[in-house]
Amino acid sequence: MPDEPEEERPATAMRKILPFTSVLVIIAFAYSAYIFYSRRQEQKDADQQAAAKEAADARKVADIYGGNELKVLNFYATDGPLKKGETAQLCYSVSNAQTVTIEPDLHQVPVSYSNCEKIAPQKDTVYTLTATDKKGNTQQAVLSLHVY
């Protein structure tokens, strides 16, 4: 039996290695696909949890700021009592208001979650903030400021 020519030996070796290599490539591909899919699922789950937490946090903030209801959140003066001629800031926060008025003196002011208006009362003054929503509902807050 004569020896096979030199050129055919590598081909025979390749035929033996090729099925084994193909199996390794298929296994590597399957493993990579599994890792990719599982990480994608983990990310999808994490995104869903983050979205649920964000929605819950948004609901809490909305509830704090009045939800869908008209609500006067704050009404205060930055200084007080005041000397005659001094100024202060009259600050307020409202949610879901269409209009806001402050009596006396300021009348209609911007609707805002946070706004301050400059005041300079000459005597003790009682300020009344009135917030009105689209349906005509109103809420009021009252603040007394002493001037000496």
PDB file of C-alpha atoms in Angstrom:
ATOM      1  CA  MET A   1       0.000   0.000   0.000  1.00  0.00           C
ATOM      2  CA  PRO A   2       1.674   3.136  -1.114  1.00  0.00           C
ATOM      3  CA  ASP A   3       1.675   6.227   1.004  1.00  0.00           C
ATOM      4  CA  GLU A   4      -0.786   8.910   0.109  1.00  0.00           C
ATOM      5  CA  PRO A   5       0.764  11.854  -1.591  1.00  0.00           C
ATOM      6  CA  GLU A   6       1.753  14.714   0.733  1.00  0.00           C
ATOM      7  CA  GLU A   7      -0.927  17.009  -0.651  1.00  0.00           C
ATOM      8  CA  GLU A   8      -3.789  14.720   0.351  1.00  0.00           C
ATOM      9  CA  ARG A   9      -2.768  14.295   4.019  1.00  0.00           C
ATOM     10  CA  PRO A  10      -3.721  17.833   5.061  1.00  0.00           C
ATOM     11  CA  ALA A  11      -7.035  17.490   3.254  1.00  0.00           C
ATOM     12  CA  THR A  12      -7.752  14.288   5.148  1.00  0.00           C
ATOM     13  CA  ALA A  13      -6.826  15.984   8.409  1.00  0.00           C
ATOM     14  CA  MET A  14      -9.104  18.914   7.537  1.00  0.00           C
ATOM     15  CA  ARG A  15     -11.976  16.524   6.917  1.00  0.00           C
ATOM     16  CA  LYS A  16     -11.497  15.147  10.408  1.00  0.00           C
ATOM     17  CA  ILE A  17     -11.179  18.609  12.062  1.00  0.00           C
ATOM     18  CA  LEU A  18     -13.919  20.353  10.099  1.00  0.00           C
ATOM     19  CA  PRO A  19     -16.901  18.635  11.809  1.00  0.00           C
ATOM     20  CA  PHE A  20     -15.361  19.310  15.232  1.00  0.00           C
ATOM     21  CA  THR A  21     -14.698  22.970  14.344  1.00  0.00           C
ATOM     22  CA  SER A  22     -18.211  23.361  12.967  1.00  0.00           C
ATOM     23  CA  VAL A  23     -19.650  22.045  16.218  1.00  0.00           C
ATOM     24  CA  LEU A  24     -17.467  24.476  18.195  1.00  0.00           C
ATOM     25  CA  VAL A  25     -18.597  27.390  16.019  1.00  0.00           C
ATOM     26  CA  ILE A  26     -22.247  26.403  16.470  1.00  0.00           C
ATOM     27  CA  ILE A  27     -21.780  26.081  20.250  1.00  0.00           C
ATOM     28  CA  ALA A  28     -19.993  29.459  20.418  1.00  0.00           C
ATOM     29  CA  PHE A  29     -22.744  31.072  18.359  1.00  0.00           C
ATOM     30  CA  ALA A  30     -25.486  29.539  20.510  1.00  0.00           C
ATOM     31  CA  TYR A  31     -23.728  30.627  23.714  1.00  0.00           C
ATOM     32  CA  SER A  32     -23.270  34.175  22.382  1.00  0.00           C
ATOM     33  CA  ALA A  33     -26.927  34.321  21.368  1.00  0.00           C
ATOM     34  CA  TYR A  34     -27.965  33.079  24.827  1.00  0.00           C
ATOM     35  CA  ILE A  35     -25.814  35.710  26.569  1.00  0.00           C
ATOM     36  CA  PHE A  36     -27.109  38.453  24.290  1.00  0.00           C
ATOM     37  CA  TYR A  37     -30.737  37.431  24.834  1.00  0.00           C
ATOM     38  CA  SER A  38     -30.403  37.068  28.613  1.00  0.00           C
ATOM     39  CA  ARG A  39     -28.700  40.458  28.948  1.00  0.00           C
ATOM     40  CA  ARG A  40     -31.332  41.991  26.705  1.00  0.00           C
ATOM     41  CA  GLN A  41     -34.036  40.505  28.946  1.00  0.00           C
ATOM     42  CA  GLU A  42     -32.267  41.792  32.068  1.00  0.00           C
ATOM     43  CA  GLN A  43     -32.073  45.279  30.546  1.00  0.00           C
ATOM     44  CA  LYS A  44     -35.722  45.121  29.497  1.00  0.00           C
ATOM     45  CA  ASP A  45     -36.731  44.114  33.039  1.00  0.00           C
ATOM     46  CA  ALA A  46     -34.571  46.868  34.541  1.00  0.00           C
ATOM     47  CA  ASP A  47     -36.096  49.428  32.148  1.00  0.00           C
ATOM     48  CA  GLN A  48     -39.609  48.320  33.099  1.00  0.00           C
ATOM     49  CA  GLN A  49     -38.788  48.579  36.814  1.00  0.00           C
ATOM     50  CA  ALA A  50     -37.265  52.033  36.311  1.00  0.00           C
ATOM     51  CA  ALA A  51     -40.318  53.179  34.346  1.00  0.00           C
ATOM     52  CA  ALA A  52     -42.659  51.875  37.055  1.00  0.00           C
ATOM     53  CA  LYS A  53     -40.631  53.656  39.755  1.00  0.00           C
ATOM     54  CA  GLU A  54     -40.600  56.877  37.725  1.00  0.00           C
ATOM     55  CA  ALA A  55     -44.378  56.685  37.270  1.00  0.00           C
ATOM     56  CA  ALA A  56     -44.875  56.083  41.004  1.00  0.00           C
ATOM     57  CA  ASP A  57     -42.593  59.016  41.833  1.00  0.00           C
ATOM     58  CA  ALA A  58     -44.488  61.229  39.369  1.00  0.00           C
ATOM     59  CA  ARG A  59     -47.782  60.234  41.042  1.00  0.00           C
ATOM     60  CA  LYS A  60     -46.340  61.163  44.461  1.00  0.00           C
ATOM     61  CA  VAL A  61     -45.147  64.545  43.178  1.00  0.00           C
ATOM     62  CA  ALA A  62     -48.506  65.198  41.517  1.00  0.00           C
ATOM     63  CA  ASP A  63     -50.266  64.369  44.778  1.00  0.00           C
ATOM     64  CA  ILE A  64     -47.944  66.691  46.705  1.00  0.00           C
ATOM     65  CA  TYR A  65     -48.639  69.464  44.199  1.00  0.00           C
ATOM     66  CA  GLY A  66     -52.373  68.911  44.271  1.00  0.00           C
ATOM     67  CA  GLY A  67     -52.879  66.083  41.802  1.00  0.00           C
ATOM     68  CA  ASN A  68     -55.656  67.109  39.438  1.00  0.00           C
ATOM     69  CA  GLU A  69     -57.334  69.298  42.032  1.00  0.00           C
ATOM     70  CA  LEU A  70     -57.050  73.018  42.602  1.00  0.00           C
ATOM     71  CA  LYS A  71     -54.805  73.587  45.577  1.00  0.00           C
ATOM     72  CA  VAL A  72     -53.026  76.511  47.232  1.00  0.00           C
ATOM     73  CA  LEU A  73     -49.732  74.950  48.255  1.00  0.00           C
ATOM     74  CA  ASN A  74     -48.014  77.904  49.968  1.00  0.00           C
ATOM     75  CA  PHE A  75     -48.710  81.520  50.815  1.00  0.00           C
ATOM     76  CA  TYR A  76     -46.170  83.408  52.936  1.00  0.00           C
ATOM     77  CA  ALA A  77     -44.108  86.597  53.306  1.00  0.00           C
ATOM     78  CA  THR A  78     -40.310  86.425  53.221  1.00  0.00           C
ATOM     79  CA  ASP A  79     -39.969  89.013  55.990  1.00  0.00           C
ATOM     80  CA  GLY A  80     -42.127  90.227  58.796  1.00  0.00           C
ATOM     81  CA  PRO A  81     -42.944  92.115  60.794  1.00  0.00           C
ATOM     82  CA  LEU A  82     -41.887  95.112  58.705  1.00  0.00           C
ATOM     83  CA  LYS A  83     -41.000  98.689  59.519  1.00  0.00           C
ATOM     84  CA  LYS A  84     -42.927 101.332  57.580  1.00  0.00           C
ATOM     85  CA  GLY A  85     -41.247 101.778  54.191  1.00  0.00           C
ATOM     86  CA  GLU A  86     -39.594  98.344  54.143  1.00  0.00           C
ATOM     87  CA  THR A  87     -40.374  95.851  51.418  1.00  0.00           C
ATOM     88  CA  ALA A  88     -40.866  92.117  51.472  1.00  0.00           C
ATOM     89  CA  GLN A  89     -41.712  89.347  49.049  1.00  0.00           C
ATOM     90  CA  LEU A  90     -45.182  87.863  49.164  1.00  0.00           C
ATOM     91  CA  CYS A  91     -44.732  84.312  47.859  1.00  0.00           C
ATOM     92  CA  TYR A  92     -47.231  81.676  46.798  1.00  0.00           C
ATOM     93  CA  SER A  93     -47.571  78.318  45.088  1.00  0.00           C
ATOM     94  CA  VAL A  94     -50.723  76.981  43.473  1.00  0.00           C
ATOM     95  CA  SER A  95     -51.563  73.916  41.414  1.00  0.00           C
ATOM     96  CA  ASN A  96     -54.153  73.521  38.670  1.00  0.00           C
ATOM     97  CA  ALA A  97     -55.281  77.151  38.841  1.00  0.00           C
ATOM     98  CA  GLN A  98     -56.522  79.150  35.885  1.00  0.00           C
ATOM     99  CA  THR A  99     -56.209  82.513  37.649  1.00  0.00           C
ATOM    100  CA  VAL A 100     -54.671  83.810  40.864  1.00  0.00           C
ATOM    101  CA  THR A 101     -55.439  87.101  42.587  1.00  0.00           C
ATOM    102  CA  ILE A 102     -53.998  88.656  45.730  1.00  0.00           C
ATOM    103  CA  GLU A 103     -55.956  91.392  47.491  1.00  0.00           C
ATOM    104  CA  PRO A 104     -55.357  94.130  48.392  1.00  0.00           C
ATOM    105  CA  ASP A 105     -52.966  95.863  46.020  1.00  0.00           C
ATOM    106  CA  LEU A 106     -51.689  93.037  43.777  1.00  0.00           C
ATOM    107  CA  HIS A 107     -54.885  91.893  42.084  1.00  0.00           C
ATOM    108  CA  GLN A 108     -54.184  89.368  39.296  1.00  0.00           C
ATOM    109  CA  VAL A 109     -50.738  87.730  39.437  1.00  0.00           C
ATOM    110  CA  PRO A 110     -49.217  84.897  37.369  1.00  0.00           C
ATOM    111  CA  VAL A 111     -50.354  81.329  38.002  1.00  0.00           C
ATOM    112  CA  SER A 112     -47.266  79.546  39.300  1.00  0.00           C
ATOM    113  CA  TYR A 113     -45.932  76.680  41.370  1.00  0.00           C
ATOM    114  CA  SER A 114     -43.508  79.225  42.802  1.00  0.00           C
ATOM    115  CA  ASN A 115     -43.739  83.009  42.517  1.00  0.00           C
ATOM    116  CA  CYS A 116     -43.038  86.027  44.690  1.00  0.00           C
ATOM    117  CA  GLU A 117     -44.353  89.580  44.363  1.00  0.00           C
ATOM    118  CA  LYS A 118     -42.759  92.641  45.959  1.00  0.00           C
ATOM    119  CA  ILE A 119     -44.893  94.383  48.564  1.00  0.00           C
ATOM    120  CA  ALA A 120     -44.432  97.529  50.689  1.00  0.00           C
ATOM    121  CA  PRO A 121     -47.375  97.789  53.089  1.00  0.00           C
ATOM    122  CA  GLN A 122     -47.691 101.001  55.118  1.00  0.00           C
ATOM    123  CA  LYS A 123     -49.844  99.453  57.859  1.00  0.00           C
ATOM    124  CA  ASP A 124     -50.902  96.040  59.145  1.00  0.00           C
ATOM    125  CA  THR A 125     -52.367  94.258  56.150  1.00  0.00           C
ATOM    126  CA  VAL A 126     -54.336  91.072  55.630  1.00  0.00           C
ATOM    127  CA  TYR A 127     -53.599  89.574  52.212  1.00  0.00           C
ATOM    128  CA  THR A 128     -56.018  87.127  50.597  1.00  0.00           C
ATOM    129  CA  LEU A 129     -54.904  84.861  47.782  1.00  0.00           C
ATOM    130  CA  THR A 130     -57.710  83.460  45.644  1.00  0.00           C
ATOM    131  CA  ALA A 131     -57.020  80.705  43.109  1.00  0.00           C
ATOM    132  CA  THR A 132     -59.663  79.699  40.565  1.00  0.00           C
ATOM    133  CA  ASP A 133     -59.594  76.624  38.322  1.00  0.00           C
ATOM    134  CA  LYS A 134     -61.138  76.023  34.866  1.00  0.00           C
ATOM    135  CA  LYS A 135     -64.388  74.780  36.414  1.00  0.00           C
ATOM    136  CA  GLY A 136     -64.822  77.919  38.528  1.00  0.00           C
ATOM    137  CA  ASN A 137     -63.839  76.278  41.818  1.00  0.00           C
ATOM    138  CA  THR A 138     -61.911  78.545  44.173  1.00  0.00           C
ATOM    139  CA  GLN A 139     -59.494  78.133  47.041  1.00  0.00           C
ATOM    140  CA  GLN A 140     -58.276  80.893  49.324  1.00  0.00           C
ATOM    141  CA  ALA A 141     -55.387  81.467  51.685  1.00  0.00           C
ATOM    142  CA  VAL A 142     -55.037  84.366  54.107  1.00  0.00           C
ATOM    143  CA  LEU A 143     -51.862  85.991  55.445  1.00  0.00           C
ATOM    144  CA  SER A 144     -51.548  88.789  58.027  1.00  0.00           C
ATOM    145  CA  LEU A 145     -48.477  91.002  57.867  1.00  0.00           C
ATOM    146  CA  HIS A 146     -47.632  93.315  60.773  1.00  0.00           C
ATOM    147  CA  VAL A 147     -46.089  96.742  60.076  1.00  0.00           C
ATOM    148  CA  TYR A 148     -44.706  98.887  62.907  1.00  0.00           C
TER     149      TYR A 148
END
